[in-house]
Amino acid sequence: MKIITVSYRLPLSIKKTKGKAKITQSAGGLATAILSYSAKSNVNLTWVGIADFDSITWNENKDKYDQNFDIEPVFLEEELNQEFYNVFSNSVLWALFHYFPSFVEYTDDGFEAYKQANEIVAKKVSSIYEPGDVIWIHDYHFLGLPNLLREAHPDAKIGYFLHIPFPNFEIFRILPNKVKRYILEGILGSNVAGFHTWDNTIHFTECVEKILGIPHKNFLFSQESHRTKAGSFPISIDFDKFHNAYNNEEVINLRSEIKKLYGDKKIIFSVDRLDYTKGITNRLNAFEKFLEKYPEWSEKVVFLLVLVPSREEIKKYDERKKLIEHNVGHINGNMGNYKWTPIVYQYQSVSFEKLIALYTSADVALISPVRDGMNLVAKEFVASRKDLKGVLILSSMAGAAKDLKEAITINPFDAEMIAKKLCYALTMDEAEQALRLARMQRYLKKHDVFRWAEKFLTEVEEIHKNDTKAVPLKGKERDRVLQKFNEANKRLLLLDFDGTLVNLQSRPELAVPDEELLDTLNSLAEEPKNEVWIVSGRNKDFLEKWLGHLPIGIIAEHGGYVKNPEWKPVIIGEPEWKDQVIDIMQDYVDTNAESFIEVKEFGIAYHYRNVAEKQGFNTSRELLMLLKNHMYNTPTQIIDGNKVIEVKHFMAHKGTTCKNNVLRGEHDFVLAFGDDKTDEDLFELLTSENEFSVKVGKGNTAAKYRLETVEEVLVFLSELDYKSVLK
Ligand code: GDG
């Protein structure tokens, strides 16, 4: 078994100058964390990514790097890589997911290249994949990959983590429909889909519900071949590495050099890749505002602005660079003088030691992205302050703001506010600085990148392990259930009605049992060893009319009513929310011809089976969201069923009602059939050896077995009946 990590960049770069190869290995946080996990779990690590070198260079150098893991480079043709990386990944996905829709430069060619690159990488992963391996896919370059790998290896353990924000529905919907589906279906190929924050996770689940129509239960999406758990896994840093670097000799020397250079001046510091999402122009505007508003700080402060070259081939980045440099010049020219340069700007990366020296020399770290998945710089600054000095000013638009609660938070668009908070930070007393940093350090020490990787990969294993696989009720399995039935003396049969015993019809009142079904039920129920129950979502009057004469127990309204032998409600009193639900649904009935409302005692259902496919689906998504908001904090449950949306009393629950009224522990054989989401509540209870459950139709399920059609259920029941008669 091994871990296969997939990311756009490999943790290894080979640059050839004058025929000589220079190998750079970057042991970034991600690589270190996954390596540490693989060492702990005693499994190998293979890293798949796009090579920034050609195959000849690779063959000449592949034995020359420090091989504590394997590297499998993917070689993409330059033109394909340009369309895949610069165009679709960075000029569509990066821009849109960071809420810059006007920066999006979508082309069909870009999307085709993206799909092609994902397919090439899928082939590479498949060529090294062995059953039992865990595949961990990273970031927005490979949104289609989980699904491609799921198709190739249905039983694979696949984790997907998105390092950038997942936007809300209104932003996401801007993408062409085919792209939206590709992305969502792509991510849903994984067992675990991880995001930095719950906000991002919820944006994703809402998009899946609204666009694909797949509902989730506790962030778990059930699909044909597997289930996907969406969740928040905030990435972190190697805390000890940053914390302990404070006392590194080179860092100490560099720090004293910086301190000497700026003397009494307070230092404001920031470091970012030069990217429009990092809010650098906003930061400069705010700094200018600060100098204007608080002239007493003139000559007493210096802003060290380190920008690291990034994506220079893309026009928007080049434009941003020019704008930043213009603004720096403007501020220095207007506010500075021959003795004082307010902004010291560098467009080059710095070494790790220099970075730590800068972090630990700063009085204030000013981090102001307009949108950021996490922002590791903020965490690194906090971790490196072993001296418990310095203040972190952090944009509330960064995922890191959710973790670093003692930072001074800012709205990056509010220059006035930033100016004020800069003033506050620069004058904060040391006790408060220490208190804030100590609290954040305690959090980061516990929640470091190693814990992050371990939590994510453990979740992948767990979700994969618990993925239920309903097997067809055929052949040996069928014989096994029949044999258990034969051997049992006190059998319980729990049968859902619609979609299980009768096929769904255009209107519920048309789905009625025929003579043959009534005979089978009657005959089964008359056998003394059998106890037969109908467990349905239908109202009690319908069930009484059609089945009331049979010697069976009946549960109606999803568990709201029980007949044994008299009808009794499980819930006392009339629900108060019904009129409100009817009002909301009525608007949808009025605008969607052929849809209708079914009123029950403990629930209201909106049926859209007869509405044109697309229209029915789209309006049902809207109604669903509306009901969720209206019904918040009421004792209800909303079911997104098969062409029906139902609001029901939360105590009208098939699982609970069966548990309290039927599953008394005295049966030595229990068999439940159902086709709907509400039946899953019952299936989840039937876990012991003599308890069996059968899902009718497609879709992921907690049931142990599966039958495809109502007709197959009826054949099976006749067989049980025949066996009962024989005994
Ligand atoms: C993406 C998401 C998410 C930067 N300059 C230098 C340097 N760095 C290092 C920092 C930090 C990293 O680069 C930057 O990480 P960020 O998290 O701030 O930003 P992105 O590159 O945009 O990363 C982001 C991240 O993925 C992880 O999931 O947090 O939201 O956009 O580690 O220290 N390091 C050195 N010299 C530099 O000049 N040595």
mmCIF file of C-alpha atoms in Angstrom, residues 497-498 508-513 538-548:
data_model
loop_
_atom_site.group_PDB
_atom_site.id
_atom_site.type_symbol
_atom_site.label_atom_id
_atom_site.label_comp_id
_atom_site.label_asym_id
_atom_site.label_seq_id
_atom_site.Cartn_x
_atom_site.Cartn_y
_atom_site.Cartn_z
ATOM 1 C CA PHE A 497 -45.442 0.930 -0.095
ATOM 2 C CA ASP A 498 -44.811 3.401 -2.976
ATOM 3 C CA PRO A 508 -50.342 9.207 -5.497
ATOM 4 C CA GLU A 509 -54.014 8.156 -5.506
ATOM 5 C CA LEU A 510 -53.424 6.185 -8.708
ATOM 6 C CA ALA A 511 -50.823 3.921 -7.081
ATOM 7 C CA VAL A 512 -53.042 1.251 -5.554
ATOM 8 C CA PRO A 513 -52.389 -2.413 -4.740
ATOM 9 C CA ARG A 538 -48.847 7.727 2.835
ATOM 10 C CA ASN A 539 -51.624 9.096 4.983
ATOM 11 C CA LYS A 540 -53.562 6.725 7.213
ATOM 12 C CA ASP A 541 -56.885 7.042 5.368
ATOM 13 C CA PHE A 542 -55.417 5.818 2.097
ATOM 14 C CA LEU A 543 -53.617 2.912 3.743
ATOM 15 C CA GLU A 544 -56.713 1.986 5.777
ATOM 16 C CA LYS A 545 -58.878 2.038 2.664
ATOM 17 C CA TRP A 546 -56.646 -0.300 0.643
ATOM 18 C CA LEU A 547 -54.878 -2.406 3.248
ATOM 19 C CA GLY A 548 -56.952 -1.985 6.415
#
